[in-house]
Amino acid sequence: MTQSTCCSMETIILLSTEGLPGMAIRAGHPVWLADLSREKKFLRKQEASKASLNSAFAFPAIYEDHVPAIFEFFSVQMSPPDDDLLQVFSYLGTQVGQVIGRLRMQEKLV
């Protein structure tokens, strides 16, 4: 991935209902896109194609009924969904969400 492609993908602002992050927020669990070129709801096809990215997955960090963060990962390989890996990241999303929630509570106390 080139530096310019990386930066252009980082600076895109999406609504919480848009793209891969929006899919993960709405689903409330990890979402895997095996072929980015065929995904209608993936909004960054051009940037992904320029960077030779073919697959992606995202998972939400969940705290109570909030999603304070979304994590996205991309691959140059076209990869089918890995159910075991998705379960691991679902658990990780819950754990990360709890850490974020605790940090926010600590900030309010200070």
Backbone atoms as SQL, in Angstrom:
CREATE TABLE atoms (id INTEGER PRIMARY KEY, chain TEXT, resi INTEGER, resn TEXT, atom TEXT, x REAL, y REAL, z REAL);
INSERT INTO atoms VALUES
  (1, 'A', 1, 'MET', 'N', 0.849, -1.166, 0.000),
  (2, 'A', 1, 'MET', 'CA', 0.000, 0.000, 0.000),
  (3, 'A', 1, 'MET', 'C', 0.897, 1.232, 0.000),
  (4, 'A', 2, 'THR', 'N', 0.604, 2.165, -0.859),
  (5, 'A', 2, 'THR', 'CA', 1.416, 3.373, -0.911),
  (6, 'A', 2, 'THR', 'C', 1.035, 4.310, 0.229),
  (7, 'A', 3, 'GLN', 'N', 1.944, 5.206, 0.563),
  (8, 'A', 3, 'GLN', 'CA', 1.692, 6.179, 1.631),
  (9, 'A', 3, 'GLN', 'C', 0.470, 7.037, 1.298),
  (10, 'A', 4, 'SER', 'N', 0.326, 7.462, 0.041),
  (11, 'A', 4, 'SER', 'CA', -0.797, 8.327, -0.323),
  (12, 'A', 4, 'SER', 'C', -2.117, 7.587, -0.234),
  (13, 'A', 5, 'THR', 'N', -2.139, 6.304, -0.621),
  (14, 'A', 5, 'THR', 'CA', -3.367, 5.521, -0.516),
  (15, 'A', 5, 'THR', 'C', -3.741, 5.324, 0.938),
  (16, 'A', 6, 'CYS', 'N', -2.759, 4.997, 1.753),
  (17, 'A', 6, 'CYS', 'CA', -2.999, 4.809, 3.180),
  (18, 'A', 6, 'CYS', 'C', -3.601, 6.068, 3.783),
  (19, 'A', 7, 'CYS', 'N', -3.012, 7.195, 3.494),
  (20, 'A', 7, 'CYS', 'CA', -3.496, 8.455, 4.062),
  (21, 'A', 7, 'CYS', 'C', -4.875, 8.803, 3.535),
  (22, 'A', 8, 'SER', 'N', -5.144, 8.543, 2.254),
  (23, 'A', 8, 'SER', 'CA', -6.459, 8.888, 1.717),
  (24, 'A', 8, 'SER', 'C', -7.541, 8.023, 2.335),
  (25, 'A', 9, 'MET', 'N', -7.239, 6.770, 2.657),
  (26, 'A', 9, 'MET', 'CA', -8.238, 5.911, 3.291),
  (27, 'A', 9, 'MET', 'C', -8.457, 6.316, 4.746),
  (28, 'A', 10, 'GLU', 'N', -7.421, 6.839, 5.399),
  (29, 'A', 10, 'GLU', 'CA', -7.544, 7.253, 6.792),
  (30, 'A', 10, 'GLU', 'C', -8.346, 8.537, 6.937),
  (31, 'A', 11, 'THR', 'N', -8.361, 9.387, 5.925),
  (32, 'A', 11, 'THR', 'CA', -8.999, 10.688, 6.060),
  (33, 'A', 11, 'THR', 'C', -10.440, 10.718, 5.563),
  (34, 'A', 12, 'ILE', 'N', -10.950, 9.614, 5.083),
  (35, 'A', 12, 'ILE', 'CA', -12.344, 9.571, 4.647),
  (36, 'A', 12, 'ILE', 'C', -13.235, 9.547, 5.881),
  (37, 'A', 13, 'ILE', 'N', -14.222, 10.412, 5.882),
  (38, 'A', 13, 'ILE', 'CA', -15.154, 10.459, 7.001),
  (39, 'A', 13, 'ILE', 'C', -16.450, 9.784, 6.558),
  (40, 'A', 14, 'LEU', 'N', -16.857, 8.783, 7.320),
  (41, 'A', 14, 'LEU', 'CA', -18.081, 8.046, 7.023),
  (42, 'A', 14, 'LEU', 'C', -19.086, 8.257, 8.144),
  (43, 'A', 15, 'LEU', 'N', -20.347, 8.268, 7.794),
  (44, 'A', 15, 'LEU', 'CA', -21.383, 8.253, 8.815),
  (45, 'A', 15, 'LEU', 'C', -21.360, 6.898, 9.497),
  (46, 'A', 16, 'SER', 'N', -21.917, 6.819, 10.684),
  (47, 'A', 16, 'SER', 'CA', -21.887, 5.549, 11.427),
  (48, 'A', 16, 'SER', 'C', -22.720, 4.457, 10.754),
  (49, 'A', 17, 'THR', 'N', -23.453, 4.804, 9.720),
  (50, 'A', 17, 'THR', 'CA', -24.255, 3.811, 9.006),
  (51, 'A', 17, 'THR', 'C', -23.658, 3.440, 7.655),
  (52, 'A', 18, 'GLU', 'N', -22.496, 4.003, 7.326),
  (53, 'A', 18, 'GLU', 'CA', -21.930, 3.811, 5.997),
  (54, 'A', 18, 'GLU', 'C', -20.755, 2.845, 5.986),
  (55, 'A', 19, 'GLY', 'N', -20.597, 2.201, 4.852),
  (56, 'A', 19, 'GLY', 'CA', -19.423, 1.388, 4.594),
  (57, 'A', 19, 'GLY', 'C', -19.250, 0.219, 5.543),
  (58, 'A', 20, 'LEU', 'N', -18.049, -0.324, 5.534),
  (59, 'A', 20, 'LEU', 'CA', -17.718, -1.472, 6.377),
  (60, 'A', 20, 'LEU', 'C', -17.873, -1.149, 7.865),
  (61, 'A', 21, 'PRO', 'N', -17.414, 0.028, 8.338),
  (62, 'A', 21, 'PRO', 'CA', -17.643, 0.341, 9.755),
  (63, 'A', 21, 'PRO', 'C', -19.132, 0.359, 10.106),
  (64, 'A', 22, 'GLY', 'N', -19.935, 0.938, 9.240),
  (65, 'A', 22, 'GLY', 'CA', -21.379, 0.976, 9.478),
  (66, 'A', 22, 'GLY', 'C', -21.997, -0.410, 9.526),
  (67, 'A', 23, 'MET', 'N', -21.516, -1.300, 8.669),
  (68, 'A', 23, 'MET', 'CA', -22.024, -2.683, 8.692),
  (69, 'A', 23, 'MET', 'C', -21.719, -3.342, 10.033),
  (70, 'A', 24, 'ALA', 'N', -20.503, -3.127, 10.545),
  (71, 'A', 24, 'ALA', 'CA', -20.121, -3.727, 11.831),
  (72, 'A', 24, 'ALA', 'C', -20.902, -3.104, 12.985),
  (73, 'A', 25, 'ILE', 'N', -21.145, -1.798, 12.919),
  (74, 'A', 25, 'ILE', 'CA', -21.939, -1.144, 13.969),
  (75, 'A', 25, 'ILE', 'C', -23.359, -1.693, 13.973),
  (76, 'A', 26, 'ARG', 'N', -23.984, -1.745, 12.804),
  (77, 'A', 26, 'ARG', 'CA', -25.370, -2.245, 12.721),
  (78, 'A', 26, 'ARG', 'C', -25.472, -3.712, 13.136),
  (79, 'A', 27, 'ALA', 'N', -24.484, -4.508, 12.741),
  (80, 'A', 27, 'ALA', 'CA', -24.519, -5.941, 13.059),
  (81, 'A', 27, 'ALA', 'C', -24.227, -6.184, 14.537),
  (82, 'A', 28, 'GLY', 'N', -23.379, -5.332, 15.120),
  (83, 'A', 28, 'GLY', 'CA', -22.984, -5.524, 16.516),
  (84, 'A', 28, 'GLY', 'C', -21.969, -6.630, 16.702),
  (85, 'A', 29, 'HIS', 'N', -21.351, -7.047, 15.619),
  (86, 'A', 29, 'HIS', 'CA', -20.319, -8.097, 15.658),
  (87, 'A', 29, 'HIS', 'C', -19.432, -7.945, 14.424),
  (88, 'A', 30, 'PRO', 'N', -18.327, -8.690, 14.354),
  (89, 'A', 30, 'PRO', 'CA', -17.417, -8.561, 13.209),
  (90, 'A', 30, 'PRO', 'C', -18.105, -8.868, 11.873),
  (91, 'A', 31, 'VAL', 'N', -17.645, -8.147, 10.851),
  (92, 'A', 31, 'VAL', 'CA', -18.148, -8.332, 9.486),
  (93, 'A', 31, 'VAL', 'C', -16.946, -8.567, 8.581),
  (94, 'A', 32, 'TRP', 'N', -17.045, -9.568, 7.730),
  (95, 'A', 32, 'TRP', 'CA', -15.951, -9.956, 6.826),
  (96, 'A', 32, 'TRP', 'C', -16.411, -9.758, 5.392),
  (97, 'A', 33, 'LEU', 'N', -15.614, -9.047, 4.600),
  (98, 'A', 33, 'LEU', 'CA', -15.888, -8.874, 3.176),
  (99, 'A', 33, 'LEU', 'C', -14.793, -9.600, 2.406),
  (100, 'A', 34, 'ALA', 'N', -15.161, -10.705, 1.777),
  (101, 'A', 34, 'ALA', 'CA', -14.183, -11.564, 1.109),
  (102, 'A', 34, 'ALA', 'C', -13.678, -10.976, -0.205),
  (103, 'A', 35, 'ASP', 'N', -14.520, -10.192, -0.897),
  (104, 'A', 35, 'ASP', 'CA', -14.145, -9.631, -2.193),
  (105, 'A', 35, 'ASP', 'C', -14.647, -8.187, -2.257),
  (106, 'A', 36, 'LEU', 'N', -13.766, -7.259, -1.960),
  (107, 'A', 36, 'LEU', 'CA', -14.154, -5.847, -1.893),
  (108, 'A', 36, 'LEU', 'C', -14.705, -5.325, -3.214),
  (109, 'A', 37, 'SER', 'N', -14.233, -5.847, -4.320),
  (110, 'A', 37, 'SER', 'CA', -14.681, -5.350, -5.623),
  (111, 'A', 37, 'SER', 'C', -16.153, -5.666, -5.890),
  (112, 'A', 38, 'ARG', 'N', -16.711, -6.638, -5.188),
  (113, 'A', 38, 'ARG', 'CA', -18.107, -7.042, -5.402),
  (114, 'A', 38, 'ARG', 'C', -19.072, -6.515, -4.341),
  (115, 'A', 39, 'GLU', 'N', -18.553, -5.837, -3.346),
  (116, 'A', 39, 'GLU', 'CA', -19.387, -5.363, -2.239),
  (117, 'A', 39, 'GLU', 'C', -19.988, -4.004, -2.555),
  (118, 'A', 40, 'LYS', 'N', -21.298, -3.965, -2.691),
  (119, 'A', 40, 'LYS', 'CA', -21.986, -2.715, -3.018),
  (120, 'A', 40, 'LYS', 'C', -21.869, -1.683, -1.908),
  (121, 'A', 41, 'LYS', 'N', -21.832, -2.119, -0.656),
  (122, 'A', 41, 'LYS', 'CA', -21.818, -1.184, 0.462),
  (123, 'A', 41, 'LYS', 'C', -20.408, -0.740, 0.863),
  (124, 'A', 42, 'PHE', 'N', -19.393, -1.285, 0.210),
  (125, 'A', 42, 'PHE', 'CA', -18.024, -0.858, 0.494),
  (126, 'A', 42, 'PHE', 'C', -17.744, 0.389, -0.333),
  (127, 'A', 43, 'LEU', 'N', -17.582, 1.524, 0.332),
  (128, 'A', 43, 'LEU', 'CA', -17.511, 2.817, -0.344),
  (129, 'A', 43, 'LEU', 'C', -16.118, 3.221, -0.812),
  (130, 'A', 44, 'ARG', 'N', -15.094, 2.493, -0.432),
  (131, 'A', 44, 'ARG', 'CA', -13.727, 2.886, -0.776),
  (132, 'A', 44, 'ARG', 'C', -13.098, 1.918, -1.772),
  (133, 'A', 45, 'LYS', 'N', -13.897, 1.463, -2.733),
  (134, 'A', 45, 'LYS', 'CA', -13.412, 0.496, -3.720),
  (135, 'A', 45, 'LYS', 'C', -12.233, 1.025, -4.516),
  (136, 'A', 46, 'GLN', 'N', -12.315, 2.264, -4.942),
  (137, 'A', 46, 'GLN', 'CA', -11.249, 2.828, -5.775),
  (138, 'A', 46, 'GLN', 'C', -9.930, 2.866, -5.012),
  (139, 'A', 47, 'GLU', 'N', -9.955, 3.351, -3.774),
  (140, 'A', 47, 'GLU', 'CA', -8.736, 3.415, -2.969),
  (141, 'A', 47, 'GLU', 'C', -8.204, 2.012, -2.680),
  (142, 'A', 48, 'ALA', 'N', -9.099, 1.088, -2.374),
  (143, 'A', 48, 'ALA', 'CA', -8.684, -0.286, -2.088),
  (144, 'A', 48, 'ALA', 'C', -8.065, -0.932, -3.332),
  (145, 'A', 49, 'SER', 'N', -8.661, -0.700, -4.469),
  (146, 'A', 49, 'SER', 'CA', -8.131, -1.254, -5.707),
  (147, 'A', 49, 'SER', 'C', -6.730, -0.708, -6.010),
  (148, 'A', 50, 'LYS', 'N', -6.543, 0.600, -5.831),
  (149, 'A', 50, 'LYS', 'CA', -5.221, 1.206, -6.060),
  (150, 'A', 50, 'LYS', 'C', -4.165, 0.595, -5.141),
  (151, 'A', 51, 'ALA', 'N', -4.578, 0.202, -3.943),
  (152, 'A', 51, 'ALA', 'CA', -3.635, -0.366, -2.968),
  (153, 'A', 51, 'ALA', 'C', -3.575, -1.892, -3.051),
  (154, 'A', 52, 'SER', 'N', -4.259, -2.482, -4.033),
  (155, 'A', 52, 'SER', 'CA', -4.318, -3.940, -4.216),
  (156, 'A', 52, 'SER', 'C', -4.910, -4.652, -3.004),
  (157, 'A', 53, 'LEU', 'N', -5.868, -4.023, -2.352),
  (158, 'A', 53, 'LEU', 'CA', -6.546, -4.642, -1.214),
  (159, 'A', 53, 'LEU', 'C', -7.779, -5.368, -1.717),
  (160, 'A', 54, 'ASN', 'N', -7.945, -6.616, -1.316),
  (161, 'A', 54, 'ASN', 'CA', -9.022, -7.434, -1.848),
  (162, 'A', 54, 'ASN', 'C', -10.051, -7.883, -0.824),
  (163, 'A', 55, 'SER', 'N', -9.658, -8.039, 0.422),
  (164, 'A', 55, 'SER', 'CA', -10.563, -8.489, 1.485),
  (165, 'A', 55, 'SER', 'C', -10.416, -7.563, 2.679),
  (166, 'A', 56, 'ALA', 'N', -11.447, -7.573, 3.512),
  (167, 'A', 56, 'ALA', 'CA', -11.396, -6.745, 4.713),
  (168, 'A', 56, 'ALA', 'C', -12.338, -7.309, 5.757),
  (169, 'A', 57, 'PHE', 'N', -12.046, -6.974, 7.009),
  (170, 'A', 57, 'PHE', 'CA', -13.028, -7.226, 8.049),
  (171, 'A', 57, 'PHE', 'C', -12.939, -6.122, 9.072),
  (172, 'A', 58, 'ALA', 'N', -14.035, -5.931, 9.765),
  (173, 'A', 58, 'ALA', 'CA', -14.106, -4.899, 10.797),
  (174, 'A', 58, 'ALA', 'C', -14.842, -5.482, 11.992),
  (175, 'A', 59, 'PHE', 'N', -14.461, -4.979, 13.172),
  (176, 'A', 59, 'PHE', 'CA', -15.200, -5.391, 14.356),
  (177, 'A', 59, 'PHE', 'C', -15.396, -4.194, 15.269),
  (178, 'A', 60, 'PRO', 'N', -16.557, -4.151, 15.926),
  (179, 'A', 60, 'PRO', 'CA', -16.828, -3.042, 16.830),
  (180, 'A', 60, 'PRO', 'C', -16.316, -3.337, 18.231),
  (181, 'A', 61, 'ALA', 'N', -15.825, -2.293, 18.895),
  (182, 'A', 61, 'ALA', 'CA', -15.566, -2.363, 20.332),
  (183, 'A', 61, 'ALA', 'C', -16.898, -1.981, 20.967),
  (184, 'A', 62, 'ILE', 'N', -17.425, -2.846, 21.806),
  (185, 'A', 62, 'ILE', 'CA', -18.759, -2.624, 22.367),
  (186, 'A', 62, 'ILE', 'C', -18.664, -2.449, 23.874),
  (187, 'A', 63, 'TYR', 'N', -19.270, -1.360, 24.347),
  (188, 'A', 63, 'TYR', 'CA', -19.364, -1.110, 25.786),
  (189, 'A', 63, 'TYR', 'C', -20.814, -0.776, 26.094),
  (190, 'A', 64, 'GLU', 'N', -21.435, -1.628, 26.905),
  (191, 'A', 64, 'GLU', 'CA', -22.858, -1.519, 27.201),
  (192, 'A', 64, 'GLU', 'C', -23.603, -1.496, 25.867),
  (193, 'A', 65, 'ASP', 'N', -24.326, -0.433, 25.557),
  (194, 'A', 65, 'ASP', 'CA', -25.031, -0.401, 24.268),
  (195, 'A', 65, 'ASP', 'C', -24.403, 0.608, 23.309),
  (196, 'A', 66, 'HIS', 'N', -23.121, 0.929, 23.534),
  (197, 'A', 66, 'HIS', 'CA', -22.407, 1.895, 22.705),
  (198, 'A', 66, 'HIS', 'C', -21.273, 1.214, 21.941),
  (199, 'A', 67, 'VAL', 'N', -20.913, 1.824, 20.824),
  (200, 'A', 67, 'VAL', 'CA', -19.762, 1.378, 20.034),
  (201, 'A', 67, 'VAL', 'C', -18.773, 2.537, 19.996),
  (202, 'A', 68, 'PRO', 'N', -17.828, 2.575, 20.944),
  (203, 'A', 68, 'PRO', 'CA', -16.882, 3.684, 20.989),
  (204, 'A', 68, 'PRO', 'C', -15.768, 3.613, 19.931),
  (205, 'A', 69, 'ALA', 'N', -15.595, 2.454, 19.284),
  (206, 'A', 69, 'ALA', 'CA', -14.531, 2.330, 18.280),
  (207, 'A', 69, 'ALA', 'C', -14.845, 1.197, 17.315),
  (208, 'A', 70, 'ILE', 'N', -14.316, 1.337, 16.115),
  (209, 'A', 70, 'ILE', 'CA', -14.391, 0.290, 15.088),
  (210, 'A', 70, 'ILE', 'C', -12.962, 0.036, 14.614),
  (211, 'A', 71, 'PHE', 'N', -12.620, -1.220, 14.460),
  (212, 'A', 71, 'PHE', 'CA', -11.300, -1.600, 13.958),
  (213, 'A', 71, 'PHE', 'C', -11.486, -2.249, 12.592),
  (214, 'A', 72, 'GLU', 'N', -10.712, -1.791, 11.612),
  (215, 'A', 72, 'GLU', 'CA', -10.775, -2.332, 10.258),
  (216, 'A', 72, 'GLU', 'C', -9.427, -2.924, 9.884),
  (217, 'A', 73, 'PHE', 'N', -9.478, -4.061, 9.196),
  (218, 'A', 73, 'PHE', 'CA', -8.273, -4.721, 8.720),
  (219, 'A', 73, 'PHE', 'C', -8.467, -5.089, 7.256),
  (220, 'A', 74, 'PHE', 'N', -7.401, -4.925, 6.482),
  (221, 'A', 74, 'PHE', 'CA', -7.458, -5.189, 5.043),
  (222, 'A', 74, 'PHE', 'C', -6.386, -6.200, 4.664),
  (223, 'A', 75, 'SER', 'N', -6.637, -6.927, 3.565),
  (224, 'A', 75, 'SER', 'CA', -5.679, -7.913, 3.079),
  (225, 'A', 75, 'SER', 'C', -5.546, -7.813, 1.565),
  (226, 'A', 76, 'VAL', 'N', -4.333, -8.062, 1.088),
  (227, 'A', 76, 'VAL', 'CA', -4.128, -8.120, -0.355),
  (228, 'A', 76, 'VAL', 'C', -4.630, -9.449, -0.908),
  (229, 'A', 77, 'GLN', 'N', -4.789, -10.427, -0.053),
  (230, 'A', 77, 'GLN', 'CA', -5.319, -11.728, -0.477),
  (231, 'A', 77, 'GLN', 'C', -6.840, -11.705, -0.437),
  (232, 'A', 78, 'MET', 'N', -7.464, -12.420, -1.355),
  (233, 'A', 78, 'MET', 'CA', -8.905, -12.586, -1.315),
  (234, 'A', 78, 'MET', 'C', -9.167, -13.774, -0.391),
  (235, 'A', 79, 'SER', 'N', -9.704, -13.487, 0.773),
  (236, 'A', 79, 'SER', 'CA', -9.841, -14.511, 1.808),
  (237, 'A', 79, 'SER', 'C', -11.299, -14.736, 2.182),
  (238, 'A', 80, 'PRO', 'N', -11.720, -15.982, 2.241),
  (239, 'A', 80, 'PRO', 'CA', -13.083, -16.260, 2.704),
  (240, 'A', 80, 'PRO', 'C', -13.176, -16.027, 4.209),
  (241, 'A', 81, 'PRO', 'N', -14.378, -15.812, 4.716),
  (242, 'A', 81, 'PRO', 'CA', -14.542, -15.600, 6.162),
  (243, 'A', 81, 'PRO', 'C', -14.000, -16.767, 6.977),
  (244, 'A', 82, 'ASP', 'N', -13.379, -16.444, 8.084),
  (245, 'A', 82, 'ASP', 'CA', -12.840, -17.432, 9.014),
  (246, 'A', 82, 'ASP', 'C', -13.669, -17.320, 10.302),
  (247, 'A', 83, 'ASP', 'N', -14.590, -18.243, 10.504),
  (248, 'A', 83, 'ASP', 'CA', -15.511, -18.170, 11.637),
  (249, 'A', 83, 'ASP', 'C', -14.800, -18.170, 12.982),
  (250, 'A', 84, 'ASP', 'N', -13.736, -18.942, 13.118),
  (251, 'A', 84, 'ASP', 'CA', -12.994, -18.960, 14.384),
  (252, 'A', 84, 'ASP', 'C', -12.366, -17.601, 14.663),
  (253, 'A', 85, 'LEU', 'N', -11.785, -17.009, 13.636),
  (254, 'A', 85, 'LEU', 'CA', -11.169, -15.694, 13.799),
  (255, 'A', 85, 'LEU', 'C', -12.230, -14.635, 14.131),
  (256, 'A', 86, 'LEU', 'N', -13.377, -14.728, 13.495),
  (257, 'A', 86, 'LEU', 'CA', -14.460, -13.783, 13.784),
  (258, 'A', 86, 'LEU', 'C', -14.925, -13.903, 15.234),
  (259, 'A', 87, 'GLN', 'N', -14.970, -15.108, 15.768),
  (260, 'A', 87, 'GLN', 'CA', -15.338, -15.297, 17.181),
  (261, 'A', 87, 'GLN', 'C', -14.309, -14.673, 18.106),
  (262, 'A', 88, 'VAL', 'N', -13.038, -14.843, 17.781),
  (263, 'A', 88, 'VAL', 'CA', -11.968, -14.248, 18.587),
  (264, 'A', 88, 'VAL', 'C', -12.111, -12.726, 18.595),
  (265, 'A', 89, 'PHE', 'N', -12.351, -12.125, 17.433),
  (266, 'A', 89, 'PHE', 'CA', -12.468, -10.673, 17.370),
  (267, 'A', 89, 'PHE', 'C', -13.774, -10.163, 17.979),
  (268, 'A', 90, 'SER', 'N', -14.786, -10.973, 17.988),
  (269, 'A', 90, 'SER', 'CA', -16.014, -10.596, 18.683),
  (270, 'A', 90, 'SER', 'C', -15.737, -10.466, 20.179),
  (271, 'A', 91, 'TYR', 'N', -15.035, -11.441, 20.730),
  (272, 'A', 91, 'TYR', 'CA', -14.650, -11.402, 22.145),
  (273, 'A', 91, 'TYR', 'C', -13.710, -10.223, 22.401),
  (274, 'A', 92, 'LEU', 'N', -12.739, -10.028, 21.518),
  (275, 'A', 92, 'LEU', 'CA', -11.791, -8.929, 21.663),
  (276, 'A', 92, 'LEU', 'C', -12.518, -7.584, 21.642),
  (277, 'A', 93, 'GLY', 'N', -13.516, -7.445, 20.785),
  (278, 'A', 93, 'GLY', 'CA', -14.292, -6.207, 20.724),
  (279, 'A', 93, 'GLY', 'C', -14.988, -5.897, 22.035),
  (280, 'A', 94, 'THR', 'N', -15.492, -6.931, 22.690),
  (281, 'A', 94, 'THR', 'CA', -16.123, -6.746, 24.001),
  (282, 'A', 94, 'THR', 'C', -15.090, -6.314, 25.033),
  (283, 'A', 95, 'GLN', 'N', -13.934, -6.945, 25.015),
  (284, 'A', 95, 'GLN', 'CA', -12.885, -6.613, 25.979),
  (285, 'A', 95, 'GLN', 'C', -12.355, -5.192, 25.766),
  (286, 'A', 96, 'VAL', 'N', -12.098, -4.830, 24.524),
  (287, 'A', 96, 'VAL', 'CA', -11.608, -3.485, 24.224),
  (288, 'A', 96, 'VAL', 'C', -12.672, -2.449, 24.598),
  (289, 'A', 97, 'GLY', 'N', -13.918, -2.751, 24.319),
  (290, 'A', 97, 'GLY', 'CA', -15.009, -1.846, 24.679),
  (291, 'A', 97, 'GLY', 'C', -15.072, -1.607, 26.176),
  (292, 'A', 98, 'GLN', 'N', -14.861, -2.648, 26.965),
  (293, 'A', 98, 'GLN', 'CA', -14.866, -2.492, 28.416),
  (294, 'A', 98, 'GLN', 'C', -13.705, -1.621, 28.879),
  (295, 'A', 99, 'VAL', 'N', -12.545, -1.786, 28.289),
  (296, 'A', 99, 'VAL', 'CA', -11.390, -0.948, 28.641),
  (297, 'A', 99, 'VAL', 'C', -11.688, 0.513, 28.310),
  (298, 'A', 100, 'ILE', 'N', -12.223, 0.765, 27.137),
  (299, 'A', 100, 'ILE', 'CA', -12.566, 2.138, 26.752),
  (300, 'A', 100, 'ILE', 'C', -13.597, 2.715, 27.718),
  (301, 'A', 101, 'GLY', 'N', -14.594, 1.919, 28.072),
  (302, 'A', 101, 'GLY', 'CA', -15.614, 2.373, 29.016),
  (303, 'A', 101, 'GLY', 'C', -15.021, 2.730, 30.367),
  (304, 'A', 102, 'ARG', 'N', -14.124, 1.899, 30.864),
  (305, 'A', 102, 'ARG', 'CA', -13.469, 2.183, 32.153),
  (306, 'A', 102, 'ARG', 'C', -12.620, 3.448, 32.077),
  (307, 'A', 103, 'LEU', 'N', -11.901, 3.620, 30.985),
  (308, 'A', 103, 'LEU', 'CA', -11.083, 4.827, 30.829),
  (309, 'A', 103, 'LEU', 'C', -11.955, 6.080, 30.797),
  (310, 'A', 104, 'ARG', 'N', -13.078, 5.996, 30.130),
  (311, 'A', 104, 'ARG', 'CA', -13.986, 7.150, 30.084),
  (312, 'A', 104, 'ARG', 'C', -14.558, 7.451, 31.471),
  (313, 'A', 105, 'MET', 'N', -14.860, 6.423, 32.243),
  (314, 'A', 105, 'MET', 'CA', -15.362, 6.642, 33.604),
  (315, 'A', 105, 'MET', 'C', -14.274, 7.267, 34.473),
  (316, 'A', 106, 'GLN', 'N', -13.031, 6.813, 34.325),
  (317, 'A', 106, 'GLN', 'CA', -11.928, 7.396, 35.085),
  (318, 'A', 106, 'GLN', 'C', -11.737, 8.870, 34.747),
  (319, 'A', 107, 'GLU', 'N', -11.859, 9.215, 33.453),
  (320, 'A', 107, 'GLU', 'CA', -11.706, 10.610, 33.037),
  (321, 'A', 107, 'GLU', 'C', -12.775, 11.485, 33.687),
  (322, 'A', 108, 'LYS', 'N', -13.985, 10.970, 33.821),
  (323, 'A', 108, 'LYS', 'CA', -15.072, 11.734, 34.456),
  (324, 'A', 108, 'LYS', 'C', -14.808, 11.949, 35.945),
  (325, 'A', 109, 'LEU', 'N', -14.100, 11.025, 36.571),
  (326, 'A', 109, 'LEU', 'CA', -13.826, 11.132, 38.008),
  (327, 'A', 109, 'LEU', 'C', -12.695, 12.089, 38.320),
  (328, 'A', 110, 'VAL', 'N', -11.823, 12.307, 37.347),
  (329, 'A', 110, 'VAL', 'CA', -10.634, 13.160, 37.577),
  (330, 'A', 110, 'VAL', 'C', -10.977, 14.617, 37.511);
